[in-house]
PDB file of C-alpha atoms in Angstrom:
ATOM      1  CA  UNK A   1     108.074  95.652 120.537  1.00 65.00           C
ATOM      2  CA  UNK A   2     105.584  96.342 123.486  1.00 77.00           C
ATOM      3  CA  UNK A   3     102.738  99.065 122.891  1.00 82.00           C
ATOM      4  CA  UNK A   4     104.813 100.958 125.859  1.00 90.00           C
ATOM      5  CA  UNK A   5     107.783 100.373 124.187  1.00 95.00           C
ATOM      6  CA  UNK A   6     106.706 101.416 120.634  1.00 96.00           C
ATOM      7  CA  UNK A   7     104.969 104.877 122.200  1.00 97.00           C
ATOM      8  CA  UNK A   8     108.454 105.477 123.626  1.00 97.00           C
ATOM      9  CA  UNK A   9     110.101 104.946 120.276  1.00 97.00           C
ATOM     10  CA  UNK A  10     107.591 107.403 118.791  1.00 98.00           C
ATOM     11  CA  UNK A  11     108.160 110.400 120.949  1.00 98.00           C
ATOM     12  CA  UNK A  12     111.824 109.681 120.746  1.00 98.00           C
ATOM     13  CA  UNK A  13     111.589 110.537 117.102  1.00 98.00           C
ATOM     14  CA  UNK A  14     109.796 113.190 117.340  1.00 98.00           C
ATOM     15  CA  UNK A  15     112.183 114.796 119.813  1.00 97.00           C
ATOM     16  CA  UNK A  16     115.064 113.621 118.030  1.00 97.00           C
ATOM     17  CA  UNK A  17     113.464 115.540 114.911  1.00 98.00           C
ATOM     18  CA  UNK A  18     112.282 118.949 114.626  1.00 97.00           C
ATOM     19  CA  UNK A  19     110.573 118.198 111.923  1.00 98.00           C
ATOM     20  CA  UNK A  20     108.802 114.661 111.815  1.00 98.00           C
ATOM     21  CA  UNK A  21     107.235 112.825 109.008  1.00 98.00           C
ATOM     22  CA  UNK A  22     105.187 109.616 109.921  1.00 98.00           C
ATOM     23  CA  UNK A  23     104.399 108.417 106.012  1.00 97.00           C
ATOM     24  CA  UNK A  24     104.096 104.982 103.802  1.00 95.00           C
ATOM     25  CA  UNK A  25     107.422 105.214 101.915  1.00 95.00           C
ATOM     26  CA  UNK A  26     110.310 107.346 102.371  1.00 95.00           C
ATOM     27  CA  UNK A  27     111.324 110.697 100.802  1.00 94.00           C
ATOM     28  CA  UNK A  28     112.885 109.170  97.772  1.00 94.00           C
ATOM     29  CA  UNK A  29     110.146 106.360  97.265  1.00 93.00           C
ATOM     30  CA  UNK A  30     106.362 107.885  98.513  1.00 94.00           C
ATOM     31  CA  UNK A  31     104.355 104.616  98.493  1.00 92.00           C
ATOM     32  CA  UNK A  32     101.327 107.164  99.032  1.00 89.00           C
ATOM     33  CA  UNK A  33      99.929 109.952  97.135  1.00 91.00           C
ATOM     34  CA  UNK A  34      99.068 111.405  99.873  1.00 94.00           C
ATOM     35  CA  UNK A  35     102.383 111.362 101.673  1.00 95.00           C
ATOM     36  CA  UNK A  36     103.866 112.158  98.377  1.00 95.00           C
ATOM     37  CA  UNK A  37     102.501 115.584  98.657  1.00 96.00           C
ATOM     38  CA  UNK A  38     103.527 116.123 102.311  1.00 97.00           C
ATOM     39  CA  UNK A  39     107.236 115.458 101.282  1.00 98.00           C
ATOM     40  CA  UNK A  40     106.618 117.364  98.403  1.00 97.00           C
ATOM     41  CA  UNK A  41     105.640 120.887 100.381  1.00 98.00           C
ATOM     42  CA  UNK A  42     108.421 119.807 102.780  1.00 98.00           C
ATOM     43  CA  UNK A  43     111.099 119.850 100.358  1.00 97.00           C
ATOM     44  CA  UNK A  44     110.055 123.226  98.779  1.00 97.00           C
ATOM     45  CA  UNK A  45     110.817 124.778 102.365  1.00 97.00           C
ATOM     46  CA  UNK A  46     114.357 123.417 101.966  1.00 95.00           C
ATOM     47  CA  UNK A  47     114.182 122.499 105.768  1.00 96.00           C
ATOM     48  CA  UNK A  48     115.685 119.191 107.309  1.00 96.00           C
ATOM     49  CA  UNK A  49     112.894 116.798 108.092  1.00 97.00           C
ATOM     50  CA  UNK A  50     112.996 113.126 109.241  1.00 97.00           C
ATOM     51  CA  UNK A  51     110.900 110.156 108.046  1.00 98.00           C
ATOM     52  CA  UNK A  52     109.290 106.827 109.424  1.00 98.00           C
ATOM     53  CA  UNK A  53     108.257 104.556 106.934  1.00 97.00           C
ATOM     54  CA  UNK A  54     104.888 102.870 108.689  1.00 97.00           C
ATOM     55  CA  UNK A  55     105.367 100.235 105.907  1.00 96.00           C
ATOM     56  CA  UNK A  56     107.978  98.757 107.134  1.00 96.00           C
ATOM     57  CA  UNK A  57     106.848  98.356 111.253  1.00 96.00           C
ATOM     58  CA  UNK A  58     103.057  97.590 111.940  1.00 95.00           C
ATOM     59  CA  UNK A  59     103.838  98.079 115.406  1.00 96.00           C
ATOM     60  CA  UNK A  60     104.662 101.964 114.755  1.00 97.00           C
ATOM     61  CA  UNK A  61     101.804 102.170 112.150  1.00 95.00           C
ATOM     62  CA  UNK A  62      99.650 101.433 114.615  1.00 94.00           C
ATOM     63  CA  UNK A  63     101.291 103.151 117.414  1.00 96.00           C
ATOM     64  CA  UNK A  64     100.836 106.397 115.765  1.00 96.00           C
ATOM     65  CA  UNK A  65      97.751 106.478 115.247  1.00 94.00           C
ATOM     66  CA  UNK A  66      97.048 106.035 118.660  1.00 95.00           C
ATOM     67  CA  UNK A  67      99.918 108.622 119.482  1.00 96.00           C
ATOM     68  CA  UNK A  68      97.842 111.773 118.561  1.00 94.00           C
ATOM     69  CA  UNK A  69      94.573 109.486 118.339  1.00 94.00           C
ATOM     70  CA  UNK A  70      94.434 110.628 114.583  1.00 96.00           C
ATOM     71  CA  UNK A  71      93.736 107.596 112.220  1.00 94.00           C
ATOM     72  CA  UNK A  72      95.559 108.199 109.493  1.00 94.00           C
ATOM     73  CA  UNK A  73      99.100 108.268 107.868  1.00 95.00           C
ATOM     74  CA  UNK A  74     100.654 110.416 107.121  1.00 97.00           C
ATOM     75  CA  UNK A  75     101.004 112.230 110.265  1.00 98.00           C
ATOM     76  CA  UNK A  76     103.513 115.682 110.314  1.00 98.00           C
ATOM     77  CA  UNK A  77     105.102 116.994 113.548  1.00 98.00           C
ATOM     78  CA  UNK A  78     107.066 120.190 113.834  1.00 98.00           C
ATOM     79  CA  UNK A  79     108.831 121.043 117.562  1.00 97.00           C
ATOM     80  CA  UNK A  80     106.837 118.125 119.092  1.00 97.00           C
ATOM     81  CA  UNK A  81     103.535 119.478 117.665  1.00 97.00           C
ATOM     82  CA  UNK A  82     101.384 117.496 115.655  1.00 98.00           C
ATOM     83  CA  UNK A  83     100.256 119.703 112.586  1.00 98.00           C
ATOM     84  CA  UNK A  84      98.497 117.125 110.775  1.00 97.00           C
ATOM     85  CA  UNK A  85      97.830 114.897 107.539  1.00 97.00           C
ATOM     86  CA  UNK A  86      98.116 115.666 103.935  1.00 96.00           C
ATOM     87  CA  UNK A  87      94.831 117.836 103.969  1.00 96.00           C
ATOM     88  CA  UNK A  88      95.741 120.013 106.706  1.00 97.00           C
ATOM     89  CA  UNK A  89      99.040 120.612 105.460  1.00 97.00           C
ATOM     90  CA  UNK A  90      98.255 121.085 102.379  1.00 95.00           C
ATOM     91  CA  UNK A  91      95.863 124.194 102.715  1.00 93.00           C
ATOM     92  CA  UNK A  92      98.178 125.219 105.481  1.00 96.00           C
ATOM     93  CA  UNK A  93     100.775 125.359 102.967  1.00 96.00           C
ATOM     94  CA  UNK A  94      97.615 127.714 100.798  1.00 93.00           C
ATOM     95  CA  UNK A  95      97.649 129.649 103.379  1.00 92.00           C
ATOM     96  CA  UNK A  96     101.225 130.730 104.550  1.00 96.00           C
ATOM     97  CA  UNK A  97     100.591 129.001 108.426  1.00 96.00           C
ATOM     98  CA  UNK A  98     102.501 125.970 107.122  1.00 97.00           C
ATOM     99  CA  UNK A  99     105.744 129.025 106.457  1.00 97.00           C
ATOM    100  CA  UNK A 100     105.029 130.342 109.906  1.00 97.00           C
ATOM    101  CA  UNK A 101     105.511 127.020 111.608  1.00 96.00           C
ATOM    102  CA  UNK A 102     108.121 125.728 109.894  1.00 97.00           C
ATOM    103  CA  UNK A 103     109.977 129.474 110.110  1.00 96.00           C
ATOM    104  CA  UNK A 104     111.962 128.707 113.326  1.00 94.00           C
ATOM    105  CA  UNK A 105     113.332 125.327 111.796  1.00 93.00           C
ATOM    106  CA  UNK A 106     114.940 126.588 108.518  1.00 88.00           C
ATOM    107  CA  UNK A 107     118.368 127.457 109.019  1.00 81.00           C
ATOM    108  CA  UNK A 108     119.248 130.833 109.544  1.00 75.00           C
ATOM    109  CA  UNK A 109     122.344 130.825 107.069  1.00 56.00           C
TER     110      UNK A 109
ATOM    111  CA  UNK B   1      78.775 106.827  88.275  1.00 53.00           C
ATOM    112  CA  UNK B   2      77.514 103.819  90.255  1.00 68.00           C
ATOM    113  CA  UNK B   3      75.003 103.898  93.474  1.00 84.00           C
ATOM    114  CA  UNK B   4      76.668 104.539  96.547  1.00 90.00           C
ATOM    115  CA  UNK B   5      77.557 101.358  98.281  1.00 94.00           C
ATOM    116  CA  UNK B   6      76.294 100.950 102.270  1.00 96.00           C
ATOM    117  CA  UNK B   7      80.001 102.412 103.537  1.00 96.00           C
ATOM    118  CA  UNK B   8      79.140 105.596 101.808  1.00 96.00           C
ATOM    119  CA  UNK B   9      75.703 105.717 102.782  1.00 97.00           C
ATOM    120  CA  UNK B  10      76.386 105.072 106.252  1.00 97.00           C
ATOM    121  CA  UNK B  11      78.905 107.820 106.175  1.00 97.00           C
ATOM    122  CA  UNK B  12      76.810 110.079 104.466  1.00 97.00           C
ATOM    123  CA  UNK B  13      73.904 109.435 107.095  1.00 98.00           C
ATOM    124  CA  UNK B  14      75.990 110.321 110.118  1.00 98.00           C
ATOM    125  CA  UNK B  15      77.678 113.268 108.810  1.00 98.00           C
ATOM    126  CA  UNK B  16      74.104 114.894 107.506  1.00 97.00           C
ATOM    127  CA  UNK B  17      72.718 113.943 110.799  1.00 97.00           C
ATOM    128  CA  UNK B  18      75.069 115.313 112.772  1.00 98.00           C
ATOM    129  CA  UNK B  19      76.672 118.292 111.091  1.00 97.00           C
ATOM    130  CA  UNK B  20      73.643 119.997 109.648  1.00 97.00           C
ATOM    131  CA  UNK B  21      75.644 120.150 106.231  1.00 97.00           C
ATOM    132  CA  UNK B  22      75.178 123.532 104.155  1.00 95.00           C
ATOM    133  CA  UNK B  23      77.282 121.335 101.473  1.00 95.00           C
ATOM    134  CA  UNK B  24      77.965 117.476 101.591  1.00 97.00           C
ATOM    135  CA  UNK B  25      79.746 115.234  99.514  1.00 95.00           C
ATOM    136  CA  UNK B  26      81.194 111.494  99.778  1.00 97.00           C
ATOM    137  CA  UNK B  27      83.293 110.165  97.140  1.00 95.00           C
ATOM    138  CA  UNK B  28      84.514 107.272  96.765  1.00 95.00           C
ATOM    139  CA  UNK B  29      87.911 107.026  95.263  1.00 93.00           C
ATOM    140  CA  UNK B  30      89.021 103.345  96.304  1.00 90.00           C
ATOM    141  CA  UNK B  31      88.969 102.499  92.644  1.00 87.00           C
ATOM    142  CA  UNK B  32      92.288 105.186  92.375  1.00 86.00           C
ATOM    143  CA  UNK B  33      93.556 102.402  94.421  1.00 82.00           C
ATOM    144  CA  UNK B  34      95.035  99.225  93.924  1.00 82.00           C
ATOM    145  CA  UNK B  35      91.979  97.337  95.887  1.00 85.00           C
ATOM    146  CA  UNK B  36      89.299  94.854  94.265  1.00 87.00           C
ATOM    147  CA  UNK B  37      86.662  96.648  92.222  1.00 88.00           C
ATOM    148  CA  UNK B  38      83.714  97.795  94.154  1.00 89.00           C
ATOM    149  CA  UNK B  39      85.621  98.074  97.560  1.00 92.00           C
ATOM    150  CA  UNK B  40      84.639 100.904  99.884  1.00 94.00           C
ATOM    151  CA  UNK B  41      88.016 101.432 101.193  1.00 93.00           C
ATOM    152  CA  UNK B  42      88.980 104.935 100.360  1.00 93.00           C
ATOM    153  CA  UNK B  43      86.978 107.973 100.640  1.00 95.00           C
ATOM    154  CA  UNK B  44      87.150 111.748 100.065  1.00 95.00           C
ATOM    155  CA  UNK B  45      84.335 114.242 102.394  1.00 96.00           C
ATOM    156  CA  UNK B  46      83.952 117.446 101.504  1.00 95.00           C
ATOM    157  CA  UNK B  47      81.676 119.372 104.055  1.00 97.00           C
ATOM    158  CA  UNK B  48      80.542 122.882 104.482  1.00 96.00           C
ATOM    159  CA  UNK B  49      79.047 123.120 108.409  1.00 97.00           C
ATOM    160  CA  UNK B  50      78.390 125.840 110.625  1.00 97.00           C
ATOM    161  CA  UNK B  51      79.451 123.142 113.499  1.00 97.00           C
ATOM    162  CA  UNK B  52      83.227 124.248 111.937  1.00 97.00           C
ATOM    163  CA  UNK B  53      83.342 127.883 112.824  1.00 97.00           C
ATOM    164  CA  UNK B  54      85.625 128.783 114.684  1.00 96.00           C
ATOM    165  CA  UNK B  55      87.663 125.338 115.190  1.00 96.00           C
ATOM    166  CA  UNK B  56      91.185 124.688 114.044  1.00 94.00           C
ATOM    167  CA  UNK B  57      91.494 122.085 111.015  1.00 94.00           C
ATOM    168  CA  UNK B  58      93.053 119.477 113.454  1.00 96.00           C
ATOM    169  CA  UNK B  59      89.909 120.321 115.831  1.00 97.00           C
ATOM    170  CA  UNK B  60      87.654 119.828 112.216  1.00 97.00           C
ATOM    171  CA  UNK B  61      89.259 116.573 111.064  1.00 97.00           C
ATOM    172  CA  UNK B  62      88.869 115.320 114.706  1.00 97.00           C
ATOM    173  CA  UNK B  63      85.253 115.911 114.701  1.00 97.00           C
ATOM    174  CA  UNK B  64      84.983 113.899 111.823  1.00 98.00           C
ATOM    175  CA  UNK B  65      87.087 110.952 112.801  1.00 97.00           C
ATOM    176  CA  UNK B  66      84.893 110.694 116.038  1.00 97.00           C
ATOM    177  CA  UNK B  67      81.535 110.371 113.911  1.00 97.00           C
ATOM    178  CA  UNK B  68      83.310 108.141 112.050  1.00 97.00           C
ATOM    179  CA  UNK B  69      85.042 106.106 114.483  1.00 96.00           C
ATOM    180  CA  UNK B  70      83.023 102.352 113.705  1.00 96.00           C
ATOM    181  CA  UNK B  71      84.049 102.784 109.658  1.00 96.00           C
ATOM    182  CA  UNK B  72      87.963 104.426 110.407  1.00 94.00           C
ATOM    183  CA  UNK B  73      88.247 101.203 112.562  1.00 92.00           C
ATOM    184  CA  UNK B  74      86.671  98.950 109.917  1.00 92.00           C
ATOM    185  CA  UNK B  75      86.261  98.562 106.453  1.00 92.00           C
ATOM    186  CA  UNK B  76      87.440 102.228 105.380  1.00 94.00           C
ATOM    187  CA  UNK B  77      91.364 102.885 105.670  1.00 86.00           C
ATOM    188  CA  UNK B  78      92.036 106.085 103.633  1.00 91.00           C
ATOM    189  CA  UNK B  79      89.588 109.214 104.807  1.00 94.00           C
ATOM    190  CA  UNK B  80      90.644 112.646 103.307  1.00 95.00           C
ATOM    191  CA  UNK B  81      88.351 115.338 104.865  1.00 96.00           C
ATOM    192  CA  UNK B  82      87.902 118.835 103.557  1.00 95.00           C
ATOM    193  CA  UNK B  83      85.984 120.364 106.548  1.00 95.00           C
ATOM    194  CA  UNK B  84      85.110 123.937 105.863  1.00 94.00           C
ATOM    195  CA  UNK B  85      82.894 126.821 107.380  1.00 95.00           C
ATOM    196  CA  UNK B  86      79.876 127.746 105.006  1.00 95.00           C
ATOM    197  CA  UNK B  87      81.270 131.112 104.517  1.00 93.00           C
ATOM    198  CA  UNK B  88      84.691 129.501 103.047  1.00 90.00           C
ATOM    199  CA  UNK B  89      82.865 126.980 101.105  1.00 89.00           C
ATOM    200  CA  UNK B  90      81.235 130.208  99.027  1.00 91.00           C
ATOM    201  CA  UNK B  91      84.176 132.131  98.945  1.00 90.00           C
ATOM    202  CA  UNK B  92      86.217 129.048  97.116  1.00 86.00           C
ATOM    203  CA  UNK B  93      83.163 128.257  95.223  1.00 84.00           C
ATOM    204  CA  UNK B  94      82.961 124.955  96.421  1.00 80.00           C
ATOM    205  CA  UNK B  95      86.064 124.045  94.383  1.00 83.00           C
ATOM    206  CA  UNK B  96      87.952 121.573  96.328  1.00 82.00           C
ATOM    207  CA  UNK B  97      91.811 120.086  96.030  1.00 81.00           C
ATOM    208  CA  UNK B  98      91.774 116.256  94.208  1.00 82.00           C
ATOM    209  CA  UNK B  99      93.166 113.672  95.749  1.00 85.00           C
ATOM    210  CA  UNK B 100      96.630 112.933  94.319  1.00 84.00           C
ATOM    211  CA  UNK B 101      97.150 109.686  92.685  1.00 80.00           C
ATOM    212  CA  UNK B 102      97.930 106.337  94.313  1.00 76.00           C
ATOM    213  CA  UNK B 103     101.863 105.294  94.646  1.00 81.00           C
ATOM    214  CA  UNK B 104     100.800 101.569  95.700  1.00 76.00           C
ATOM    215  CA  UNK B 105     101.047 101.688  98.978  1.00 71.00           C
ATOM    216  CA  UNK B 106      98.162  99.753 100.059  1.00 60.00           C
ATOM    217  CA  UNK B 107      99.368  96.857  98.396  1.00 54.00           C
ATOM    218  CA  UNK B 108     101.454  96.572 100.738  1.00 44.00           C
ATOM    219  CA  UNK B 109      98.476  96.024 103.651  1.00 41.00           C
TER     220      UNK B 109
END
């Protein structure tokens, strides 16, 4: 895939999913501790989130980082927004903003 | 605990130099990792600067990357920052989160 090409593939995710999680691994199999605890927190919100796992395409896991110029993976959008790695989110999820964010994604049901 | 190796010198150099650290710490946790003894691979900063105030974490971590840039694009491929204000370093006590384990990702490049 083309650098174009794989930037276009990116954003499509993240459009495609209101809540996106660039990690190593997938949801059921973390290869990472530290995206281990980002689908950790995600899970407790009970909110639907989708997953890229960088492991699998070097052409996205280095896309990404030049995506949001941020170096490392994992990498969490919500609405387009990009919130962050597995510090961030983590004391974001300390501090109720992580609840706040993620409040107009859960389903109202 | 062994001498820090040049990585974490070097990092520890730029970050004093340029942040004006109240509180500065570089740890080296590659050997949590499935990499060759001795590697310089992963690393944990913890940093209490008045050059944080009144920046959101993404803003914080970004700062970081950029004084960081020459390692992030070299030898060190993990980098978990915890980037706070002075003030919130004394209020927490300068108790920080650890780093969760390795899943075995990097094994896998």
């Amino acid at each position: 895939m083309a650098a174009d090409d794989t930037q276009k593939f990116i954003a499509q995710l993240i459009r495609d999913n209101r809540v996106m999680l660039f990690m190593k691994g997938n949801r059921l199999f973390p290869q990472c501790g530290f995206s281990s605890v980002v689908v950790d927190i995600l899970k407790s919100h009970k909110i639907p989130f989708g997953t890229f796992n960088v492991l699998q395409d070097m052409a996205v896991r280095e896309g990404i980082k030049q995506y949001s110029e941020w170096p490392t993976i994992p990498q969490l959008y919500v609405d387009g927004e990009f919130i962050g790695g597995c510090d961030i989110v983590r004391e974001m999820e300390q501090t109720g903003e992580l609840a706040e964010k993620l409040a107009p994604v859960r389903p109202s049901s | 605990m062994s001498e820090p190796g040049p990585v974490a010198q070097a990092i520890t150099r730029k970050l004093a130099e340029a942040l004006n650290p109240a509180a500065l710490e570089v740890i080296n946790e590659s050997h949590m990792h499935s990499v060759a003894p001795g590697s310089e691979t992963h690393f944990k900063v913890v940093i209490a600067s008045e050059a944080f105030a009144g920046k959101s974490p993404v803003a914080r971590h970004r700062q970081v990357h950029a004084l960081l840039k020459d390692e992030l694009a070299g030898p060190v491929h993990a980098l978990s920052i915890v980037a706070w204000t002075p003030d919130i370093w004394r209020q927490r006590r300068g108790a920080f989160p650890p780093s969760p384990k390795c899943l075995g990702g990097s094994k896998a490049g």
